[in-house]
Each structure stands twice: as C-alpha cells, then as structure tokens.
C-alpha cells in the first residue's frame, strides 16, 4: 500500500509551494488532497488503477495526474523542478514548532539557511537577531522548538515503538528455536517515549535466532552482530537490540534489562544490605568469596529472594520512588488498573466533526471490543478547522444516536462533545445546550502562548461549569512537536477535586497527556480520571492500551478511573455537585 507515501508527497509538495509563496488555494489543494487520502479506507493504487482518484473529494485533474505519475515511476517531475527553486531540506525547518513556511523562506533568502543544522548554527552565531519582524521572544521559541524536534528524532513515541516491536516479535516467535520472548527496557516499562527497542529471547540455539533476526525484512542495517547480542536499524531508523539468554537465566535477565537504570541501582542497594548480589545472571547470597545462587528463573523468584513483592515493569521508574522503596518494610503495591477493566471510551470523534467513521461504525467497533458504552465527543462549533458541530447539527446528531440506541443491545452510545475552551476561558455552547449532553470533555486548542495564570484560569473556569465532566488532554503537549502550555497543574487538580471534574488521560500516541508523572501527581491530589482514545477512526480505539499503561505508571487502580464503571455506575458518577 502506497497511501502513506502519496500523503507524504502531497504534504511536502504543498509545503514547498507555500515556502515558495505560491497562491493560497493552490497550496491548500495539496494539503486537502493529502488529508483525503489519509482518510481513505482503500489502497490508493487500486483506486488509481480503476481511474477513480477524482472521486476522492479534493482531487482534481492536476493532482490526479501527479499521483498517477508517482505510482507509475516513483517520481514526480514537477516536484523535482520545484526542489530546484526551493530546496527540499527546507522541509526540516517547517517541522520546528513556531517556524512556518514564511520564516523558513526568510531564513533561506536572507541567511542561506537550508537545514536544521544550518539554523542551529545561525542561532548560535546570533544571525537571527535583527531580522525583520523577529522579536527576542520569537527567537527563544525557535530555540525551544529546535531542541524539541531534535529530541523527538532521538526518541519515538510509545505507539511507534510498539508497532515496530510487535512486527519483529511476531516474526521471531514463529521460530521453533524461540522458547520465550519479551520486550525489555523502556518499552516493557511502557515509557511514553523510547530511544531503542530491547527484545529478550530464551533459546537453546542463539546462533539460529541471530541469523534469522539479522535477515528480517524490517532490517535495514546491522550495527553489531554477536553470538547472543545483536543490534540493527530498521528502515524507519529505529534501533532494535536483541539478546538471547538461557532458560535458567530468564527472570534475572528480564529484571536486569528491563531497568530502569535507577531502579536497578535501588535493587542492588537492597541486595547489598542483605548481603546479596543481583546481576543479569541471578540473585546470589554472598558470604566471603562464596556466591550461592538463590533465584534466576523467573522475575517473581528474583524479587522474592530479595524480600520484595513482584513489581510490575511500569512501576520500575523514579515515579513513586518513596512508595516503592519505603524507609521500613516492603512496598505496598496496589492492584493496578488493566486494559480489561475498561468498559467504554468517552472521547471519540465521528463524521459529525473530523472523524473518519460514522457514529454507527464507531459504536460497532466499540461493542466488538467488549465495551458497554461509547461517548461520541465531536468538536464543538467554534473549532471550525476540525469540523466543529453547529447547534443545528447537534439536534440531528442527538436523534441519530437515539435511533441507534433503540436498535443496540447491551450497548449505549452517549451523546458527547469535546467542548472548546476559548482563548478567554469561555465555553463554546451555552448551558442550555450543554445540559443536553451525556458527556462533556472540555479542551484547550488555542492560545498556547498565554501566561501560566491565564491558561490555568481558563481551565479552572471550565471545571467550574456543572455540565463539564472532564478536561481533555490537560497539558496540550504533542510529543516531539510541542511542549504543553504553561499550566499550574496543582491549581487545576485542586479545582478538579473541588468541582468533581475528571482529568483525561488521552491515549493517542502523540499526546499521552496527562503523562505518567503528572498522573501520579494528580492522583496524590485526589483527582479522578477518565482514560480516552480521542479516536478519529475505528482503528484508533486500539490505542486505549497506551492510556492504560500510563495510568499504571501513575499507580492508578480501576477505582481511580470512571470508565471502568458499568454504564449505570458511570452515569451515576457523572452527576456533578
Ligand atoms: P531508552 O532506550 O533510553 O528508552 O531506555 P532503556 O531503559 O530501554 O535504556 P537502555 O536501552 O539503554 O537499556 C535497557 C535496560 O538495560 C536499562 O533499562 C537497564 C539495563 N542496562 C543497560 N545498560 C546498563 C548498564 O550499564 N547498567 C545497568 N545497571 N543497567 C543497564
Ligand atoms: Ca531501550
Ligand atoms: Zn482535542
């Protein structure tokens, strides 16, 4: 399927035209076409073959021809011509938050900057100072944005890492020589961002496993190749490290290579106090120069030998360290929430706003996952770019939901909205309209540059509305793209607890917001949560797993999360005082 490549091409085309300064409607045509193909549920090559490209909204004769040329030859001549005028490397600049096509063009024209590296160099030499219309604050923002993008290239989000790892694990699992296989490292701990993927295998024949690993279709190049340890790069530039261990050492190796490094340090300190030693080979009793193996086969046995309960990988971080390693006695580890506890999703989009699927399709997919309910929380009227729903259309949407609910058995679609909190802190629909919804999640999508006080006030104001049940993606961050807005989370938590407003854990892989450290903090303030996917497509419902992982990393139990309740329990709990 070449859909993604075509989408990329059209987006790049549009951006280069925009940098060049081409007319707005031409530029937009490319973006629109890219968006339409992104939402296309069919193989683009198939559509092109049947000459149906122009049936896709937003694709006219010109773009139709370019897509066909690309599919046939892998190139587009007009694009190559364009890159002679506007170097392709300028696309790297536009990825930086607060650098748009206009600034990219200015840096290119005035300073000869062609890449991110050039820009970093120009910044270091103070060459941006005094450029027309560029204030000191703007330069600071560019520096911040550049740092974020550089880090983003070093660490991928949990969704990308999971997809890559699962492909490889699926392939390797087919080998009869592979007796056991697991992720390790930050991926096993389900950290929000991951530098490289660690995989651990039990096998009596490491050589066979290694040979197979290095020849996987995902492999682009080999960094290191040893008998029991190898490291590769995938075509997407992801590093994957594989280790093969003996069955008797599985638990000790898993414990060691899961980390985190700081967690390992803590474990070693505990061992030393007990006259023991922990290594990737086992837990040993040490007396003089003699070492006796106490445990190595399973992680549980290793923890037990150290006098510890089993500590789930998600907790092996600095978050909650005081609870994990109390001054006296063993830690009290709560029964963490699990994916199977989730009974519904309260923040998904449908075609009423910017979602790909109909309400009925979303509901069917949710029911298939075993859910009891699904709130269709489309954008509210003011968020026009995302197809915000007008008050007139709300009437139609509500009717459609009622009709659907009359047909569904053991499942209920809830009438929801993702309500805009505008730049002044006002809410998009009036109280009368708001009272009609089953579920209201209020979010900030604008005014990110505002002061801490102002943004905090906007969100607290939303908490105070009795129709607002939750605050969506509370910090507004986009991993690798944009830091969250400046927010006083403590004040927001206080207001949330005071007013009985939930904070959302948004599971969408580029958001993962609240993150696990913030979840842990909010929990300590007494906040209750909802874990949602923010799905814009039936397939996105799947990302619930990441939100649950984050909740686990924040030490949450099912009792902390409302969408573990049955439909009745949920509806009861949503009443605000
Ligand atoms: P990442 O890859 O930056 O997202 O984070 P990790 O935690 O996966 O780090 P990584 O890949 O360097 O190492 C994987 C695990 O292996 C790490 O969590 C702990 C263990 N480990 C690796 N190297 C060392 C080391 O030199 N000392 C100790 N104590 N543990 C190590
Ligand atoms: Ca790693
Ligand atoms: Zn949103």
XYZ file of C-alpha atoms and ligand atoms in Angstrom:
610
model
C 0.000 0.000 0.000
C 1.480 3.358 -1.042
C -1.130 5.583 0.635
C 1.307 6.917 3.190
C 3.933 7.741 0.587
C 1.389 9.610 -1.504
C 0.185 11.532 1.549
C 3.787 12.460 2.375
C 4.485 13.550 -1.164
C 1.415 15.791 -1.331
C 2.183 17.350 2.039
C 5.761 18.027 1.015
C 4.594 19.447 -2.277
C 2.166 21.771 -0.515
C 4.742 22.935 1.999
C 7.377 23.659 -0.646
C 4.823 25.638 -2.652
C 3.929 27.526 0.484
C 7.585 28.321 1.169
C 7.927 29.460 -2.414
C 5.000 31.797 -1.776
C 2.535 30.274 -4.229
C -1.131 31.249 -4.094
C -3.088 30.047 -1.103
C -5.730 27.998 -2.908
C -3.147 26.018 -4.853
C -1.162 25.239 -1.715
C -4.301 24.242 0.126
C -5.356 21.888 -2.665
C -2.321 19.728 -1.900
C -2.989 19.645 1.829
C -6.654 18.857 1.262
C -5.835 16.032 -1.124
C -3.309 14.629 1.380
C -5.917 14.740 4.114
C -8.491 12.970 1.952
C -6.065 10.175 1.096
C -5.071 9.839 4.722
C -8.713 9.114 5.492
C -9.123 6.792 2.521
C -10.024 3.273 3.531
C -8.733 1.768 0.272
C -5.437 1.072 -1.401
C -4.611 4.148 -3.476
C -3.003 2.060 -6.205
C -6.215 0.157 -6.584
C -8.218 3.386 -6.811
C -5.772 4.788 -9.374
C -5.937 1.658 -11.486
C -9.694 1.897 -11.663
C -9.335 5.559 -12.555
C -11.359 6.642 -9.533
C -8.891 9.109 -7.997
C -11.031 12.065 -8.968
C -13.926 10.671 -6.982
C -11.914 11.426 -3.848
C -13.006 14.848 -2.611
C -10.299 17.454 -3.220
C -8.513 15.656 -6.053
C -8.663 17.500 -9.359
C -7.044 16.886 -12.729
C -3.620 18.249 -11.758
C -3.178 16.228 -8.579
C -4.730 13.172 -10.191
C -2.014 13.244 -12.869
C 0.751 13.716 -10.305
C -0.401 10.797 -8.169
C -0.533 8.558 -11.238
C 2.929 9.658 -12.293
C 4.224 8.938 -8.805
C 2.634 5.492 -8.653
C 3.961 4.591 -12.083
C 7.507 5.970 -11.841
C 8.160 6.659 -8.144
C 8.836 10.298 -9.049
C 7.013 13.470 -9.993
C 8.808 15.714 -12.453
C 7.079 18.915 -11.321
C 8.169 18.180 -7.764
C 11.767 17.764 -8.823
C 11.597 21.048 -10.720
C 10.195 22.732 -7.647
C 13.026 21.480 -5.425
C 15.489 23.266 -7.703
C 13.910 26.546 -6.623
C 13.086 25.620 -3.049
C 15.483 23.063 -1.560
C 13.751 20.031 -0.111
C 15.841 20.290 3.049
C 13.827 23.384 3.998
C 11.083 20.947 4.982
C 13.197 20.173 8.053
C 12.734 23.755 9.171
C 8.965 23.752 8.929
C 8.852 20.781 11.300
C 10.085 23.085 14.052
C 7.216 24.487 16.110
C 6.947 28.265 15.610
C 8.802 28.088 12.265
C 6.271 28.264 9.438
C 6.872 28.420 5.688
C 7.251 32.228 5.857
C 10.071 32.125 8.378
C 11.717 29.222 6.565
C 11.728 31.306 3.395
C 13.160 34.313 5.202
C 15.973 32.255 6.778
C 16.744 30.771 3.372
C 16.620 34.065 1.452
C 18.422 36.241 3.981
C 20.794 33.825 5.701
C 21.159 30.965 3.259
C 19.832 28.548 5.885
C 18.817 25.266 4.234
C 18.535 22.769 7.092
C 18.024 22.427 10.824
C 21.741 22.179 11.277
C 22.230 25.477 9.409
C 19.574 27.053 11.579
C 21.206 25.870 14.807
C 24.464 27.325 13.527
C 22.849 30.642 12.590
C 21.200 30.817 16.020
C 24.483 30.160 17.771
C 26.108 32.973 15.815
C 23.262 35.371 16.619
C 22.458 35.801 12.931
C 18.712 35.818 13.537
C 18.946 38.963 15.650
C 17.513 41.922 13.825
C 15.749 40.009 11.061
C 12.556 41.844 10.093
C 9.624 41.114 12.390
C 11.542 38.660 14.557
C 11.360 39.585 18.220
C 13.522 38.219 21.025
C 10.603 36.072 22.272
C 10.180 34.532 18.810
C 13.864 33.624 18.714
C 13.573 31.989 22.140
C 10.613 29.971 20.873
C 12.604 28.824 17.851
C 15.435 27.676 20.116
C 12.959 25.745 22.262
C 11.249 24.250 19.220
C 14.530 23.202 17.657
C 15.530 21.379 20.835
C 12.185 19.602 20.973
C 12.414 18.396 17.371
C 15.987 17.212 17.878
C 14.889 15.221 20.923
C 11.862 13.957 19.001
C 14.218 12.444 16.476
C 16.121 10.685 19.222
C 13.076 9.225 20.959
C 9.966 7.773 19.318
C 6.559 7.655 20.959
C 5.199 4.511 22.581
C 2.824 3.853 19.673
C 5.559 3.809 17.045
C 7.828 1.656 19.224
C 5.044 -0.820 19.930
C 4.133 -1.222 16.275
C 7.769 -1.823 15.308
C 8.430 -4.241 18.166
C 5.290 -6.266 17.577
C 6.123 -6.854 13.923
C 9.555 -8.148 14.852
C 8.304 -10.216 17.783
C 5.635 -11.789 15.616
C 8.256 -12.845 13.092
C 10.697 -14.161 15.663
C 8.020 -16.033 17.605
C 7.479 -18.283 14.611
C 10.938 -19.811 15.027
C 10.802 -23.164 16.810
C 14.119 -22.273 18.488
C 12.471 -19.358 20.303
C 11.138 -20.678 23.625
C 10.161 -17.372 25.191
C 10.227 -13.763 24.009
C 9.601 -10.429 25.666
C 10.308 -6.762 25.278
C 12.653 -5.282 27.888
C 13.913 -1.742 28.567
C 11.734 1.343 28.361
C 9.256 -0.364 26.047
C 8.459 -3.032 28.622
C 8.116 -0.271 31.207
C 5.751 1.403 28.697
C 7.539 4.700 28.915
C 5.917 7.466 26.842
C 8.956 7.842 24.621
C 11.538 5.263 23.680
C 15.064 5.574 22.361
C 15.648 1.997 21.291
C 13.712 -1.239 21.456
C 15.092 -4.059 23.605
C 13.996 -7.641 22.969
C 14.924 -10.640 25.066
C 14.665 -14.262 23.958
C 15.112 -17.626 25.605
C 16.620 -20.152 23.247
C 18.961 -23.134 23.366
C 20.188 -22.128 19.889
C 21.167 -18.436 19.964
C 23.016 -18.633 16.672
C 19.939 -19.727 14.718
C 17.903 -16.955 16.299
C 20.520 -14.327 15.465
C 20.816 -15.417 11.850
C 17.082 -15.141 11.438
C 16.912 -11.780 13.228
C 19.519 -10.144 11.002
C 17.640 -11.251 7.896
C 14.204 -9.967 8.891
C 12.528 -7.786 6.243
C 12.400 -4.918 8.743
C 16.206 -4.761 8.941
C 17.963 -2.030 7.004
C 21.423 -2.290 8.516
C 23.294 -4.166 11.230
C 25.031 -2.145 13.960
C 26.529 -5.054 15.851
C 26.426 -8.776 15.494
C 27.417 -11.183 18.258
C 26.577 -14.689 19.375
C 23.983 -13.692 21.953
C 23.573 -9.983 21.307
C 22.876 -8.059 18.112
C 21.664 -4.624 17.202
C 20.002 -3.464 13.993
C 18.400 -0.404 12.445
C 15.019 -0.705 10.742
C 14.106 1.103 7.524
C 12.456 3.768 9.660
C 15.728 4.277 11.537
C 14.622 2.522 14.731
C 17.321 0.699 16.698
C 16.409 -2.775 17.940
C 18.687 -4.652 20.349
C 18.210 -8.387 20.738
C 19.664 -10.595 23.448
C 19.364 -14.342 23.747
C 19.644 -15.968 27.181
C 19.456 -19.439 28.683
C 16.178 -20.675 30.121
C 17.650 -20.812 33.633
C 18.542 -17.090 33.480
C 15.312 -15.736 32.016
C 13.996 -13.995 35.143
C 17.284 -12.404 36.141
C 17.959 -11.185 32.602
C 14.456 -9.801 32.239
C 14.775 -7.963 35.538
C 18.163 -6.544 34.632
C 17.402 -5.459 31.080
C 14.003 -4.021 31.881
C 15.619 -1.404 34.077
C 15.219 1.424 34.580
C 18.833 2.085 35.361
C 17.856 3.876 38.559
C 15.559 1.040 39.555
C 18.442 -1.393 39.078
C 20.609 0.775 41.317
C 17.945 0.660 44.056
C 17.629 -3.102 43.743
C 21.387 -3.521 44.013
C 21.444 -1.390 47.175
C 18.767 -3.585 48.737
C 20.783 -6.659 47.812
C 23.951 -5.282 49.352
C 22.130 -4.530 52.623
C 21.023 -8.168 52.705
C 24.478 -9.493 51.859
C 23.293 -10.465 48.420
C 24.188 -9.651 44.833
C 21.984 -9.109 41.755
C 23.209 -9.425 38.215
C 21.788 -10.324 34.820
C 22.540 -13.959 35.799
C 20.689 -14.162 39.088
C 20.273 -13.200 42.714
C 23.102 -14.590 44.857
C 23.822 -14.945 48.558
C 27.319 -13.627 49.250
C 29.457 -14.863 52.105
C 33.130 -14.053 51.879
C 34.196 -15.006 48.382
C 31.441 -17.580 48.016
C 28.313 -16.834 45.946
C 25.282 -19.112 46.104
C 22.520 -18.772 43.542
C 19.156 -18.023 45.169
C 16.998 -17.278 42.144
C 17.234 -16.620 38.401
C 14.475 -18.464 36.564
C 11.590 -16.071 36.973
C 11.345 -12.412 37.895
C 8.954 -13.263 40.722
C 11.518 -15.638 42.239
C 14.228 -12.960 41.978
C 12.053 -10.356 43.705
C 11.111 -12.884 46.364
C 14.736 -13.728 47.092
C 15.282 -10.012 47.683
C 12.303 -9.872 50.051
C 10.214 -7.875 47.589
C 6.785 -8.431 46.081
C 6.537 -8.604 42.277
C 6.942 -5.052 40.982
C 5.189 -4.518 37.633
C 7.539 -3.140 34.950
C 5.521 0.080 34.669
C 6.455 0.949 38.259
C 10.187 0.464 37.811
C 10.821 4.188 37.481
C 11.627 7.164 39.648
C 7.909 7.993 39.797
C 6.568 6.954 43.203
C 10.005 6.027 44.483
C 9.063 6.853 48.086
C 6.173 4.381 47.930
C 8.200 1.791 46.093
C 11.138 1.871 48.473
C 9.726 2.873 51.861
C 12.178 3.519 54.696
C 10.842 0.454 56.517
C 9.395 -2.822 55.281
C 8.223 -3.924 51.858
C 6.284 -1.692 49.456
C 2.530 -1.808 49.357
C 1.780 -2.210 45.665
C -1.824 -1.548 44.680
C -3.668 -3.726 42.193
C -3.035 -1.618 39.112
C -5.715 -0.983 36.503
C -5.727 -3.322 33.478
C -6.948 -2.951 29.930
C -9.695 -5.495 30.636
C -11.106 -3.179 33.337
C -12.062 -0.605 30.699
C -15.788 -0.644 29.877
C -16.015 2.241 27.434
C -14.400 5.216 25.774
C -15.653 8.737 26.385
C -13.776 10.777 23.805
C -14.002 9.744 20.159
C -14.877 11.683 17.022
C -17.274 10.818 14.215
C -18.015 12.278 10.800
C -20.007 14.963 12.593
C -16.652 16.666 13.176
C -13.254 15.495 11.906
C -13.634 11.754 12.437
C -13.379 9.278 9.575
C -16.263 6.974 10.557
C -19.983 7.245 11.189
C -21.418 7.027 14.689
C -22.799 3.566 13.904
C -19.386 2.346 12.721
C -17.654 3.689 15.820
C -20.286 2.094 18.048
C -19.993 -1.281 16.326
C -16.208 -1.229 16.715
C -16.502 -0.310 20.399
C -19.033 -3.039 21.027
C -16.760 -5.501 19.310
C -14.072 -4.593 21.822
C -16.443 -5.652 24.579
C -17.332 -2.134 25.708
C -20.680 -1.207 27.252
C -20.699 2.405 26.086
C -19.066 4.950 23.839
C -19.379 8.734 24.007
C -19.190 10.375 20.596
C -17.499 13.591 21.655
C -17.161 15.619 18.475
C -15.598 19.065 18.405
C -17.854 21.962 19.303
C -18.932 24.671 16.868
C -16.023 27.107 17.246
C -13.311 24.651 16.253
C -14.091 25.132 12.577
C -10.817 23.673 11.315
C -11.842 20.361 12.868
C -15.438 20.493 11.648
C -16.973 21.714 14.920
C -20.663 20.759 15.165
C -23.174 23.614 14.907
C -26.117 23.726 17.339
C -28.479 22.776 14.464
C -26.428 19.704 13.644
C -26.424 18.723 17.305
C -30.164 18.132 17.082
C -29.638 15.817 14.132
C -26.747 14.069 15.882
C -28.778 13.506 19.033
C -31.649 11.998 17.021
C -29.264 9.738 15.158
C -27.851 8.496 18.467
C -31.325 7.874 19.896
C -32.356 5.885 16.847
C -29.175 3.850 17.011
C -29.552 3.189 20.742
C -33.071 1.856 20.162
C -31.518 -0.832 17.961
C -28.426 -1.688 20.011
C -28.498 -4.357 22.694
C -26.245 -4.257 25.755
C -24.559 -1.154 24.494
C -25.217 2.532 24.713
C -23.948 5.400 22.597
C -23.583 8.538 24.696
C -24.198 11.990 23.273
C -20.916 13.772 23.886
C -18.897 16.788 22.889
C -15.310 17.948 23.038
C -16.049 21.473 24.100
C -13.767 24.349 23.125
C -12.431 26.442 25.962
C -11.780 29.647 24.016
C -8.816 31.986 24.493
C -10.735 33.946 27.138
C -11.882 30.851 29.009
C -15.445 30.944 27.687
C -17.196 27.730 26.732
C -18.452 27.189 23.227
C -22.085 26.103 23.792
C -24.435 27.759 26.274
C -25.618 25.992 29.439
C -28.929 25.023 27.900
C -27.228 23.156 25.075
C -24.611 21.719 27.417
C -27.293 20.244 29.653
C -28.389 18.053 26.727
C -25.141 16.090 26.579
C -24.430 12.835 28.404
C -20.728 13.646 28.478
C -18.739 16.851 28.051
C -14.955 16.906 27.814
C -13.628 20.464 27.655
C -10.313 21.133 25.919
C -7.911 23.896 25.007
C -6.825 24.065 21.352
C -5.776 27.725 21.153
C -3.815 30.429 22.935
C -0.932 28.090 23.808
C 1.410 31.049 24.230
C -0.630 32.623 27.011
C 0.729 33.097 30.520
C 0.555 30.361 33.130
C -2.040 32.341 35.091
C -4.287 32.878 32.109
C -4.266 29.300 30.825
C -4.747 27.912 34.321
C -7.690 30.283 34.828
C -9.292 29.176 31.548
C -9.183 25.531 32.582
C -10.347 26.141 36.143
C -13.227 28.142 34.733
C -14.232 25.115 32.657
C -14.062 22.877 35.757
C -16.493 25.208 37.489
C -19.202 24.658 34.889
C -21.524 21.966 36.216
C -22.010 20.468 32.745
C -18.295 19.904 32.130
C -17.361 16.375 33.194
C -13.708 16.253 32.220
C -10.756 18.272 30.974
C -9.365 16.802 27.748
C -5.619 16.320 27.139
C -4.917 18.682 30.048
C -1.428 19.954 29.139
C -1.818 20.110 25.352
C 1.565 18.629 24.541
C 2.374 16.895 21.231
C 5.306 14.534 21.631
C 8.253 15.687 19.536
C 6.320 18.694 18.266
C 5.140 20.923 21.011
C 5.600 21.131 24.746
C 2.457 21.519 26.807
C 1.263 25.009 27.563
C 2.411 26.570 30.785
C -0.055 25.197 33.306
C -0.286 25.215 37.079
C -1.297 21.590 37.365
C -1.606 21.782 41.139
C -4.251 24.500 40.908
C -6.062 22.592 38.172
C -6.053 19.436 40.319
C -7.475 21.355 43.275
C -10.253 22.760 41.105
C -10.903 19.320 39.594
C -11.272 17.732 43.037
C -13.369 20.646 44.338
C -15.833 20.545 41.477
C -15.821 16.790 40.820
C -14.291 17.241 37.371
C -12.270 14.405 35.858
C -8.887 14.818 34.229
C -8.427 12.929 30.982
C -5.601 10.565 30.212
C -5.522 10.932 26.446
C -4.166 7.692 24.943
C -3.409 8.996 21.475
C 0.321 8.177 20.972
C 1.423 11.707 20.055
C -0.404 13.093 23.080
C -0.151 10.658 26.023
C -1.442 13.537 28.118
C -1.518 13.543 31.143
C 1.816 11.784 31.203
C 2.648 9.255 33.899
C 4.456 11.641 36.256
C 1.537 14.071 36.094
C -0.938 11.234 36.642
C 0.938 10.188 39.760
C 0.915 13.764 40.993
C -2.785 14.281 40.236
C -3.602 11.017 42.000
C -1.798 12.286 45.098
C -4.075 15.347 44.971
C -7.163 13.106 44.948
C -8.107 13.558 41.277
C -10.293 11.013 39.445
C -9.607 10.188 35.819
C -11.060 9.068 32.522
C -8.864 7.241 30.013
C -9.891 8.010 26.436
C -8.509 7.435 22.981
C -9.514 10.613 21.106
C -10.108 8.243 18.165
C -10.701 9.739 14.749
C -11.012 6.302 13.123
C -12.344 2.896 14.247
C -8.772 1.567 14.279
C -7.730 4.174 16.842
C -9.859 2.574 19.574
C -6.930 0.205 19.920
C -4.687 2.877 21.483
C -6.613 2.571 24.761
C -3.828 0.191 25.800
C -1.327 3.063 25.923
C -3.555 5.171 28.151
C -3.948 2.224 30.499
C -0.158 1.740 30.547
C 0.299 5.373 31.521
C -2.323 5.027 34.238
C -0.406 2.021 35.582
C 2.813 4.023 35.521
C 0.949 6.647 37.557
C -0.057 3.955 40.103
C -3.775 4.081 39.290
C -6.208 1.334 40.208
C -9.509 0.665 38.433
C -11.194 2.647 41.199
C -9.406 5.840 40.098
C -10.834 5.687 36.584
C -14.540 6.259 35.803
C -14.669 4.366 32.555
C -14.041 1.127 34.406
C -17.568 1.507 35.788
C -20.604 -0.178 34.280
C -22.922 2.086 32.285
C -25.137 2.630 35.313
C -22.238 3.336 37.601
C -20.770 5.738 35.094
C -23.962 7.722 34.568
C -24.355 7.987 38.334
C -20.801 9.182 38.823
C -21.087 11.840 36.109
C -23.541 13.930 38.125
C -21.686 16.998 39.387
C -22.423 18.884 42.557
P 15.688 4.062 26.370
O 16.212 3.031 25.446
O 16.549 5.271 26.514
O 14.294 4.439 26.046
O 15.623 3.455 27.869
P 16.012 1.995 28.377
O 15.647 1.947 29.805
O 15.439 0.969 27.483
O 17.587 2.007 28.302
P 18.617 1.082 27.508
O 18.047 0.631 26.211
O 19.899 1.851 27.480
O 18.851 -0.165 28.460
C 17.860 -1.135 28.689
C 17.909 -1.602 30.098
O 19.080 -2.385 30.325
C 18.003 -0.476 31.104
O 16.730 -0.008 31.470
C 18.758 -1.117 32.221
C 19.646 -2.112 31.575
N 21.006 -1.615 31.373
C 21.599 -1.373 30.217
N 22.848 -0.949 30.374
C 23.055 -0.904 31.682
C 24.151 -0.527 32.496
O 25.217 -0.139 32.027
N 23.959 -0.613 33.824
C 22.792 -1.039 34.364
N 22.630 -1.104 35.656
N 21.759 -1.385 33.632
C 21.879 -1.333 32.318
Ca 15.924 0.759 25.219
Zn -8.803 17.823 21.467
